[in-house]
Coordinates of C-alpha atoms in Angstrom, one line a residue:
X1 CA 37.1 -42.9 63.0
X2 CA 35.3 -44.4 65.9
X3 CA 32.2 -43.2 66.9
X4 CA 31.8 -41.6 70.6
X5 CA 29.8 -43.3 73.1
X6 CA 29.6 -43.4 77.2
X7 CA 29.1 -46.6 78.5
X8 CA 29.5 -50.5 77.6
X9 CA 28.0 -53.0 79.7
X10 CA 30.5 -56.1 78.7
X11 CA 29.2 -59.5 78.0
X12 CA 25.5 -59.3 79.9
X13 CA 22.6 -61.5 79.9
X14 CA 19.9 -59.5 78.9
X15 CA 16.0 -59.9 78.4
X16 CA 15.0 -59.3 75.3
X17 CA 12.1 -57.6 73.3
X18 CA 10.3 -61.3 73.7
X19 CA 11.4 -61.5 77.2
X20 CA 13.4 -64.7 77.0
X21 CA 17.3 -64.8 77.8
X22 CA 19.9 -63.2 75.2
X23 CA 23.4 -64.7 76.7
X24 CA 26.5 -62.6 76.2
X25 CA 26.0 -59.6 74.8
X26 CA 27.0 -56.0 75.5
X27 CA 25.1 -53.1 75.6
X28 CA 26.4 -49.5 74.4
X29 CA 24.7 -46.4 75.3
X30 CA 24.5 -43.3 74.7
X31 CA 23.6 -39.5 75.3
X32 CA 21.1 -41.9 77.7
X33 CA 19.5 -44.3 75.4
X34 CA 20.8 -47.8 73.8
X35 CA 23.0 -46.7 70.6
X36 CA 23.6 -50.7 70.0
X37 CA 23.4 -54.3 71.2
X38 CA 26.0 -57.2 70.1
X39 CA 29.3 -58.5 70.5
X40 CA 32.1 -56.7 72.4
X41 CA 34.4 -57.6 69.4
X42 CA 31.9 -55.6 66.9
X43 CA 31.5 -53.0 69.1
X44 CA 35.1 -51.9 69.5
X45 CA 35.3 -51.7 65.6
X46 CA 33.1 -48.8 65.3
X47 CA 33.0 -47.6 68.9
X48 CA 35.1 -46.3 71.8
X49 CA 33.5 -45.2 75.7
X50 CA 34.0 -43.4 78.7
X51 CA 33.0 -46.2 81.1
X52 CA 32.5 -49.5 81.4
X53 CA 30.7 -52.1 83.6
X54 CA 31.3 -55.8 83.9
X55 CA 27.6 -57.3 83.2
X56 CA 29.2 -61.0 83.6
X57 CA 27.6 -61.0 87.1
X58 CA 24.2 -59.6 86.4
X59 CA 20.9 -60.6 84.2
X60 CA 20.0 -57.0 82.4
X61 CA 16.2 -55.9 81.9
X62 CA 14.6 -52.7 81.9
X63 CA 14.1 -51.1 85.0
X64 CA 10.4 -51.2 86.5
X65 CA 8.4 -48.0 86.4
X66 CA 6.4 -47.0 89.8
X67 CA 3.7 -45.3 87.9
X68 CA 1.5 -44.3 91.0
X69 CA 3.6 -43.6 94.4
X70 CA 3.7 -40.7 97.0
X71 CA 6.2 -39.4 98.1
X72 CA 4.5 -37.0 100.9
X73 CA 3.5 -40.7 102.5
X74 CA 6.8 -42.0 102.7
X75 CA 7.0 -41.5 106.4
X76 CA 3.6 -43.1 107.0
X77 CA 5.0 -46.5 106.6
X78 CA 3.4 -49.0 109.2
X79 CA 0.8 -46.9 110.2
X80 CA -2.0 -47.5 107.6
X81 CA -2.3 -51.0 107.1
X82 CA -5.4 -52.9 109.0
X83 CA -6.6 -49.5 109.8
X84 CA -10.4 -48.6 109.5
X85 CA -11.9 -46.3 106.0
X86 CA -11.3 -44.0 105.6
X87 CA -7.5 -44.1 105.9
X88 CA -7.5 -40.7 103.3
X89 CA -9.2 -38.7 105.2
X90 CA -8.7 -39.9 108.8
X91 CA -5.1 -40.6 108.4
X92 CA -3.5 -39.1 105.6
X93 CA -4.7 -35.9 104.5
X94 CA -4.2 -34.6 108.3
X95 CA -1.1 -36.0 108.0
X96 CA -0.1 -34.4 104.6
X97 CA -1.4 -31.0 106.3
X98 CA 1.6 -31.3 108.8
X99 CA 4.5 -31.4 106.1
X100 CA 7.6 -29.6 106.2
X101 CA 10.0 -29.1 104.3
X102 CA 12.8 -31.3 106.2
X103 CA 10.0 -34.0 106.2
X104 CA 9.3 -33.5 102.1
X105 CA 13.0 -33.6 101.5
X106 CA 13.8 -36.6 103.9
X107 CA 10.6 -38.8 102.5
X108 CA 12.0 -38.1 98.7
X109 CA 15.7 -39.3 100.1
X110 CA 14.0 -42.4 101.4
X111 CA 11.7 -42.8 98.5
X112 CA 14.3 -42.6 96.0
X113 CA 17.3 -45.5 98.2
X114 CA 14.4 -47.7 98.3
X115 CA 13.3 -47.4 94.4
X116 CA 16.9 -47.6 93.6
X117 CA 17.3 -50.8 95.4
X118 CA 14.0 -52.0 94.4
X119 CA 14.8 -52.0 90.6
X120 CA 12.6 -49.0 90.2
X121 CA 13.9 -46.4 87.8
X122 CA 11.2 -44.2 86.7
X123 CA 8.3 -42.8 89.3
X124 CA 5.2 -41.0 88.9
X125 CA 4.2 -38.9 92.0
X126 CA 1.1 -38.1 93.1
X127 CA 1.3 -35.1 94.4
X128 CA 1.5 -33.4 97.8
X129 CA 3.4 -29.9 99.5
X130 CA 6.6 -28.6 99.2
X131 CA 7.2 -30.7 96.1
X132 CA 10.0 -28.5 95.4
X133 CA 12.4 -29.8 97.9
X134 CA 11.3 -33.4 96.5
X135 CA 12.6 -32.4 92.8
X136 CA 16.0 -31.5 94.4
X137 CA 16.2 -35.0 95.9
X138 CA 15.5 -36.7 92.9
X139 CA 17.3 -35.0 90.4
X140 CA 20.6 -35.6 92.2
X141 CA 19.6 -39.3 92.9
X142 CA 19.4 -39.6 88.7
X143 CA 16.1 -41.1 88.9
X144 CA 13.4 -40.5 85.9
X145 CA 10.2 -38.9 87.5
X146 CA 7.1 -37.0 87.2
X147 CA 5.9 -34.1 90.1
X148 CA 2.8 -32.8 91.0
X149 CA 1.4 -30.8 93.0
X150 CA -1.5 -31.5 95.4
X151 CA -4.5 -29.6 94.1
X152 CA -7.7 -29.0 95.7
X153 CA -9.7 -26.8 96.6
X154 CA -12.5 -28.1 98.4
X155 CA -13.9 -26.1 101.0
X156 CA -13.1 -27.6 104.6
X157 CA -9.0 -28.7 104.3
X158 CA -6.8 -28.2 106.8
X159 CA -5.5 -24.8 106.8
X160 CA -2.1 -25.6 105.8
X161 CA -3.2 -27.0 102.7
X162 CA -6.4 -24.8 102.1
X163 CA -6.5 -23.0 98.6
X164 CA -8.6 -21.9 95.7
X165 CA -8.7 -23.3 92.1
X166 CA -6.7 -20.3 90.9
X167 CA -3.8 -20.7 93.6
X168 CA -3.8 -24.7 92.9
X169 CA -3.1 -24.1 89.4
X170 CA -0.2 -21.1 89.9
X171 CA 1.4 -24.2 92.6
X172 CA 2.4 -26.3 90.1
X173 CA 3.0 -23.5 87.1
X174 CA 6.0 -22.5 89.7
X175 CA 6.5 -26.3 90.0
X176 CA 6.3 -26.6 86.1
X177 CA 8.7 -23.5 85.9
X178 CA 11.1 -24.5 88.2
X179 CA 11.8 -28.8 87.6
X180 CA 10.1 -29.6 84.3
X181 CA 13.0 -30.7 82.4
X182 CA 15.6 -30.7 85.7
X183 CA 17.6 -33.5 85.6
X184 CA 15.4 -36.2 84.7
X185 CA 12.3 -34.6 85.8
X186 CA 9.2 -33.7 84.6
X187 CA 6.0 -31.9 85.9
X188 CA 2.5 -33.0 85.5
X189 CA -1.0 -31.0 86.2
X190 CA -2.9 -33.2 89.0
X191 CA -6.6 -33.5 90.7
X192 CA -5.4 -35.1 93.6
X193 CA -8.7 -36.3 95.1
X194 CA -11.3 -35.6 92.0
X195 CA -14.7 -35.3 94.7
X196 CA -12.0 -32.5 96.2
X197 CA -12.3 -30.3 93.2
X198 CA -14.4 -28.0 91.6
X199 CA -15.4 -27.8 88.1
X200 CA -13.3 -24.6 87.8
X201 CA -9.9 -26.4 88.8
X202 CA -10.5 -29.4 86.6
X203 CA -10.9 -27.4 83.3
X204 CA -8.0 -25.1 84.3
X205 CA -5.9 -28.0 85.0
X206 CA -6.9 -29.7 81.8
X207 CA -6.0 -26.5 80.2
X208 CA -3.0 -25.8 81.4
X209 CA -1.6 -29.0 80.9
X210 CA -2.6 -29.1 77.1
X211 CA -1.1 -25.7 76.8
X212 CA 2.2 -27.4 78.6
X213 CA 2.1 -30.6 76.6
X214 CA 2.4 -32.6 79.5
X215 CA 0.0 -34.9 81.3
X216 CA -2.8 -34.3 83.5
X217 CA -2.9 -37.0 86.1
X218 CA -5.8 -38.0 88.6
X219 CA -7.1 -40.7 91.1
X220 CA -10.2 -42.5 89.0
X221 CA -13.0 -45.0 90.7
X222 CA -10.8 -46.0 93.4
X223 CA -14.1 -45.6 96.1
X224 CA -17.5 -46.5 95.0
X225 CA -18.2 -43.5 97.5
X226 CA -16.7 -41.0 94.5
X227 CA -18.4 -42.7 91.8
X228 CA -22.3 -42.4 94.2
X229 CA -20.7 -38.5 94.5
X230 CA -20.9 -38.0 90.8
X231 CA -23.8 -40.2 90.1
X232 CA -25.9 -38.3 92.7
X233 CA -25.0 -34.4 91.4
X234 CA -24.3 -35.4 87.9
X235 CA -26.1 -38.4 87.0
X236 CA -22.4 -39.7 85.3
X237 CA -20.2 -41.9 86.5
X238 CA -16.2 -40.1 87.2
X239 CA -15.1 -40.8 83.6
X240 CA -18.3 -40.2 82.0
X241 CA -18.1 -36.5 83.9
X242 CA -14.6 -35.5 82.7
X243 CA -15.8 -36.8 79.0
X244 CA -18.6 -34.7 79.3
X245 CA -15.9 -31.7 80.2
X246 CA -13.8 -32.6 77.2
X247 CA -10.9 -33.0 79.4
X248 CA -9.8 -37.1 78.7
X249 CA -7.1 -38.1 75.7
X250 CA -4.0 -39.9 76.0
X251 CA -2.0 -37.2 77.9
X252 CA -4.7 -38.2 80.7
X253 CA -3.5 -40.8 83.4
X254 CA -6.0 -42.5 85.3
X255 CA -4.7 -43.9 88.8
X256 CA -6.2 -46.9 90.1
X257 CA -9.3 -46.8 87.8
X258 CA -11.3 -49.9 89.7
X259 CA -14.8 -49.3 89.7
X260 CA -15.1 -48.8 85.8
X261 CA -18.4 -49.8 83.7
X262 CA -18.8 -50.6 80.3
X263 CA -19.2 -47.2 78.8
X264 CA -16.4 -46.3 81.0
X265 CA -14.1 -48.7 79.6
X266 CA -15.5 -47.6 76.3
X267 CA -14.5 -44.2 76.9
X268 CA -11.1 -45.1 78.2
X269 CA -10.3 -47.2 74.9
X270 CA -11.6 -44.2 72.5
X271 CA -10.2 -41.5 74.1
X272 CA -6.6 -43.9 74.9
X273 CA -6.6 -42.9 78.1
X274 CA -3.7 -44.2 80.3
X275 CA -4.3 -46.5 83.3
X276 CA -2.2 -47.1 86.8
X277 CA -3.3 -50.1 88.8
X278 CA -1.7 -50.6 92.0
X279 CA -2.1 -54.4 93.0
X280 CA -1.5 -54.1 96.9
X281 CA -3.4 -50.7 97.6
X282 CA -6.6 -51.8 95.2
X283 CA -6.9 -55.4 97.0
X284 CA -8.4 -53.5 99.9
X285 CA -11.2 -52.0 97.3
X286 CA -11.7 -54.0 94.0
X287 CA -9.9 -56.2 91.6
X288 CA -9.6 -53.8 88.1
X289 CA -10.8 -55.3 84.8
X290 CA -7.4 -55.6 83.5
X291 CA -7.7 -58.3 81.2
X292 CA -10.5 -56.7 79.6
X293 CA -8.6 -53.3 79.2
X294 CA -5.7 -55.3 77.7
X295 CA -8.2 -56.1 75.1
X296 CA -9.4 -53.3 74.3
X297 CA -6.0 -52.0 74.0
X298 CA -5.5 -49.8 76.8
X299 CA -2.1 -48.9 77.8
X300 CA -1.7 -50.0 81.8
X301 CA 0.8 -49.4 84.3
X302 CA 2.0 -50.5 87.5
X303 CA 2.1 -48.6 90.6
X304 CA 2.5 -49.0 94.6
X305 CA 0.7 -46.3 95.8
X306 CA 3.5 -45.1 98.1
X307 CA 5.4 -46.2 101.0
X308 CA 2.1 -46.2 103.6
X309 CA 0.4 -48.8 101.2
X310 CA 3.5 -51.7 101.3
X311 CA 6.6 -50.3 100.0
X312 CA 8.3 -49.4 97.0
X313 CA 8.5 -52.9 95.6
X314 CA 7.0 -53.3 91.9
X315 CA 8.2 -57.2 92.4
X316 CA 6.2 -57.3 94.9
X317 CA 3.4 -55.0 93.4
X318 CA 3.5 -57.7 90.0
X319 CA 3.7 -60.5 92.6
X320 CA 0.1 -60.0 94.0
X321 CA -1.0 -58.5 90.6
X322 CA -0.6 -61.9 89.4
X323 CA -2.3 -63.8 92.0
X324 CA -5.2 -61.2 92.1
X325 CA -6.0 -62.0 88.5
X326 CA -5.7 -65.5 88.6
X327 CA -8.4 -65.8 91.3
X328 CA -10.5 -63.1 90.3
X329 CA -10.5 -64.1 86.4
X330 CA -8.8 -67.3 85.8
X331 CA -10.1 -69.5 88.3
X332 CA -14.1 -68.7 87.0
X333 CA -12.8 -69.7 83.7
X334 CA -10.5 -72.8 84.8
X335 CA -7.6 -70.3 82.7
X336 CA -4.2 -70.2 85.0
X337 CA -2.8 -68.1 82.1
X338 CA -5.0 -65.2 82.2
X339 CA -2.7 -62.5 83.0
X340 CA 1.3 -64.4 81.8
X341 CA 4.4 -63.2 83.7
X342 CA 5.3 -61.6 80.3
X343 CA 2.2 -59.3 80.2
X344 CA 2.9 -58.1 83.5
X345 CA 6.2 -57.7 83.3
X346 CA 5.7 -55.8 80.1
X347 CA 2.8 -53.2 82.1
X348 CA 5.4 -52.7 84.7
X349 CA 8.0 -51.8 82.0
X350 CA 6.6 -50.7 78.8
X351 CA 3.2 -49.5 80.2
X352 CA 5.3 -47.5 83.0
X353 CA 7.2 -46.0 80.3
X354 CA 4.7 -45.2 78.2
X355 CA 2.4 -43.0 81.5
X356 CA 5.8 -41.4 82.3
X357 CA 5.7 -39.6 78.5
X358 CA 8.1 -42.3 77.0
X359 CA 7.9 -43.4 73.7
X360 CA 4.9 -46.5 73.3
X361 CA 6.4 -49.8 71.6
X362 CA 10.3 -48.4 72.3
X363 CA 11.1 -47.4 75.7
X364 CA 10.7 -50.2 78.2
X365 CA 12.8 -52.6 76.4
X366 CA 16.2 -53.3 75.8
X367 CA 17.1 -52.7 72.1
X368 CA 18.4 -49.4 70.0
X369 CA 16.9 -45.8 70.5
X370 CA 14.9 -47.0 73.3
X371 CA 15.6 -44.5 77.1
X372 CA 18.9 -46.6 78.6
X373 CA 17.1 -47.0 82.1
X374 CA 18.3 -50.8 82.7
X375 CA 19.0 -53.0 86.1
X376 CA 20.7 -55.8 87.1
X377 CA 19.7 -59.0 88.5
X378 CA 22.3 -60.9 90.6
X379 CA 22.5 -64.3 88.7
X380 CA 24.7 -66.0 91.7
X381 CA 20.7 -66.8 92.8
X382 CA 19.9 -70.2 92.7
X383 CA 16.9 -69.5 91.7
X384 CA 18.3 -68.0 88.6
X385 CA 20.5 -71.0 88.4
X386 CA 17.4 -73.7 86.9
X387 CA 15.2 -71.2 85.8
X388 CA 12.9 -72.8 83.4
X389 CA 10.6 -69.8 81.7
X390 CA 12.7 -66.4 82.4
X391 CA 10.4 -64.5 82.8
X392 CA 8.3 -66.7 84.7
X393 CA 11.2 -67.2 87.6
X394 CA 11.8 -63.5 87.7
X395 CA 8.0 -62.7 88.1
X396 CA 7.8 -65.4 90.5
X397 CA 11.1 -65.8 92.4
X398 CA 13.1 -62.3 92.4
X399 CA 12.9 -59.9 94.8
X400 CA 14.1 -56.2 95.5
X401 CA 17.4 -57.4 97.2
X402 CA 18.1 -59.1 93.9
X403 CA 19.0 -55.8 92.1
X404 CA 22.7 -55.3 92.1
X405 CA 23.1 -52.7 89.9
X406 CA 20.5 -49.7 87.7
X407 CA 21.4 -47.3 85.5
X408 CA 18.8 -44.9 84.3
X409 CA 19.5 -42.5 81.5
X410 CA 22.5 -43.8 80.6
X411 CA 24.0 -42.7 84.1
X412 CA 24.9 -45.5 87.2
X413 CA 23.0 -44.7 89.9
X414 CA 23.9 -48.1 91.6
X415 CA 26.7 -50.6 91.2
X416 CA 27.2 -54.2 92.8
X417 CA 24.5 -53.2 95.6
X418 CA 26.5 -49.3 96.8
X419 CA 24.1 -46.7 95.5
X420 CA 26.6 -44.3 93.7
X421 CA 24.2 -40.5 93.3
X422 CA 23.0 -40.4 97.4
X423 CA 24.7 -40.9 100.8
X424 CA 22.6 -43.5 102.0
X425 CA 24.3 -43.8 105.9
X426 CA 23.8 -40.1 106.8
X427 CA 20.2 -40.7 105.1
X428 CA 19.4 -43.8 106.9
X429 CA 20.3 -42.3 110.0
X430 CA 18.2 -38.8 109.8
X431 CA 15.0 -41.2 109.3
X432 CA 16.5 -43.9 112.3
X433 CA 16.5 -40.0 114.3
X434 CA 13.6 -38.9 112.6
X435 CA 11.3 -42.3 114.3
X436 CA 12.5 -42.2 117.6
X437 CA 11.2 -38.5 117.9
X438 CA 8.1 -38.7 116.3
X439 CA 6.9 -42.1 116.3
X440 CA 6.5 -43.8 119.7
X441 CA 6.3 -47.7 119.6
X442 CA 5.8 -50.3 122.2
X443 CA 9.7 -51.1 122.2
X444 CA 10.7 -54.4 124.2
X445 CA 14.1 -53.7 126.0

């Protein structure tokens, strides 16, 4: 009796654990994760499926993970860049303190079309309001996520987003309550801007989210202003505060995490935190000591930051990355090969798996057991005609528009370019209606 599975992807190129090109293979899945790899022959000996997708067209690899990107931002696009600091609190906290519902479920819808066509199949959010209506978006869109909710409660905040530690925390308990485990979803505990919260919320948070078994995320020495904060009332730098709290392990999540110093670093590597760096946001501030933290065996994702900081592109994001480290570390040391394509493919994949509570050294990659959240790259590219080093052309050469197909969980969510779980035309046109009557430009007619 053959054994029950629900989809094949028929004779695909796929990159493999080593990232180099595995040529005509399928790949079976099942109840959303890789049951097997092989021939199509073999397969239909011991297997029979629900669905099936021609992968003749397509170059397979596991889809990228945003690990840092807001969704409450999404309709700040174009309005941040070249700007003046401090962009958070000139810019987007008032901005944040204006949300609406209609505007939290339209940014999600937008987020998650541009993630899908990006090649993006897990997210971690940030955090803002009305986070509910976001969970609806993207548990129909089939995309693997993590919520929070904005919590602060500094004295001073608009009073649309005003609150105390106690009503932060009950915020995302109905968050937790209602989405953790909806769809592909899951809820995280947050300290959205750390100089923003009091002692109070951070150990609640911390607590609450070790009583959930789920993360506690936070934005770490992005500003050397936050880091002079703590130094001035605490005499500790950020990291060195929240060790002194007992509030870092590896459910922690660091965003950004620039500004570090050696006993931070140290701290990080004992305590195995997790890092986010987010290549196009952080170029305006520092240049993080990733090939350090590689060493000391940190786990490190990549993230965007959100729609206001350059898009949803993680090609793009691992693009920059690249350069960034090449002049900030390899040039000193004459060492073009400081950070490879494969490392940072494998942060973008892996790493991102691995902050969004997936399974380190399985998930990530394409091979048994490991979460089925794969994409496509359209090989009628010429640039993935003469490719040389795989991995190098695809860190180099592909883009967003070069997905032609994602699957995440097992499920297709797009197929030869038509996204298959949203309606993107009535979408596209709410946020076409949405510009022209909130967003005045100088229009040429």
């Amino acid at each position: 009796m053959k054994h029950q599975a629900d989809l094949l992807i028929r004779n695909s190129d796929y990159l493999n654990e080593t990232f180099e090109l595995t040529e005509g293979k399928s790949i079976l899945i099942s109840d959303g994760k890789i049951e097997a790899v092989g021939a199509a022959a073999e397969l239909e000996e011991r297997y029979q499926w629900k669905e099936e997708l021609d992968g003749s067209g397509c170059i397979y690899m596991p889809g990228l993970v945003d690990s840092h990107m807001h969704t409450g931002q999404q309709l700040l696009r174009g309005r941040v860049l070249d700007e003046m600091p401090m962009i958070w609190t000139r810019i987007m906290l008032p901005y944040e303190s204006t949300l609406t519902p209609e505007k939290m479920r339209l940014s999600a819808q937008a987020a998650a079309l541009e993630m899908i066509h990006a090649g993006t199949t897990g997210f971690i959010d940030a955090g803002s309001y009305f986070m509910e209506e976001a969970a609806k978006v993207y548990a129909g869109s089939g995309l693997r996520g993590a919520l929070s909710y904005s919590t602060m409660d500094q004295a001073g905040l608009p009073e649309s987003i005003a609150m105390d530690a106690g009503t932060a925390i009950q915020k995302t308990d109905e968050l937790y309550e209602g989405f953790h485990g909806f769809g592909n979803l899951k809820v995280y505990y947050s300290l959205r801007s750390l100089i923003s919260c009091s002692e109070e919320l951070i150990l609640r948070a911390a607590e609450r989210a070790k009583e959930k078994q789920t993360m506690l995320q936070a934005h770490m020495n992005e500003y050397p202003g936050e880091i002079n904060f703590y130094m001035e009332r605490k005499q500790l730098r950020p990291y060195e505060y929240l060790e002194s709290l007992g509030v870092l392990g590896e459910h922690f999540l660091g965003a950004h995490s620039l500004l570090l110093s050696e006993q931070e670093i140290e701290i990080l590597k004992d305590r195995k935190v997790r890092v986010c760096h987010c290549p196009f946001s952080n170029c305006g501030k520092a240049a993080p000591h990733t090939p350090e933290l590689l060493k000391r065996g940190l786990v490190i994702g990549l993230g965007t930051d959100g729609a206001a900081h350059g898009g949803l592109s993680l090609f793009n994001e691992m693009k920059i990355f690249r350069s960034v480290m090449n002049l900030t570390f390899g040039v000193p040391l004459a060492e073009p090969a400081v950070m490879p394509a494969k490392t940072i493919l494998k942060m973008a994949m892996e790493g991102g798996q691995a902050c969004l509570g997936g399974s380190a050294g399985l998930d990530g990659a394409i091979r048994p057991g490991a979460r089925a959240d794969i994409i496509g790259l359209d090989k009628n590219r010429i640039y993935l005609a003469a490719y040389g080093q795989i991995a190098n052309t695809i860190l180099e050469s592909v883009n967003a528009g070069d997905v032609r197909d994602s699957i995440c969980a097992g499920k297709v969510l797009m197929k030869d370019y038509e996204i298959l779980t949203m309606d993107e035309q009535r979408i596209y046109q709410e946020a076409v209606s949405y510009t022209h009557l909130t967003l005045p430009t100088k229009r040429i007619v």
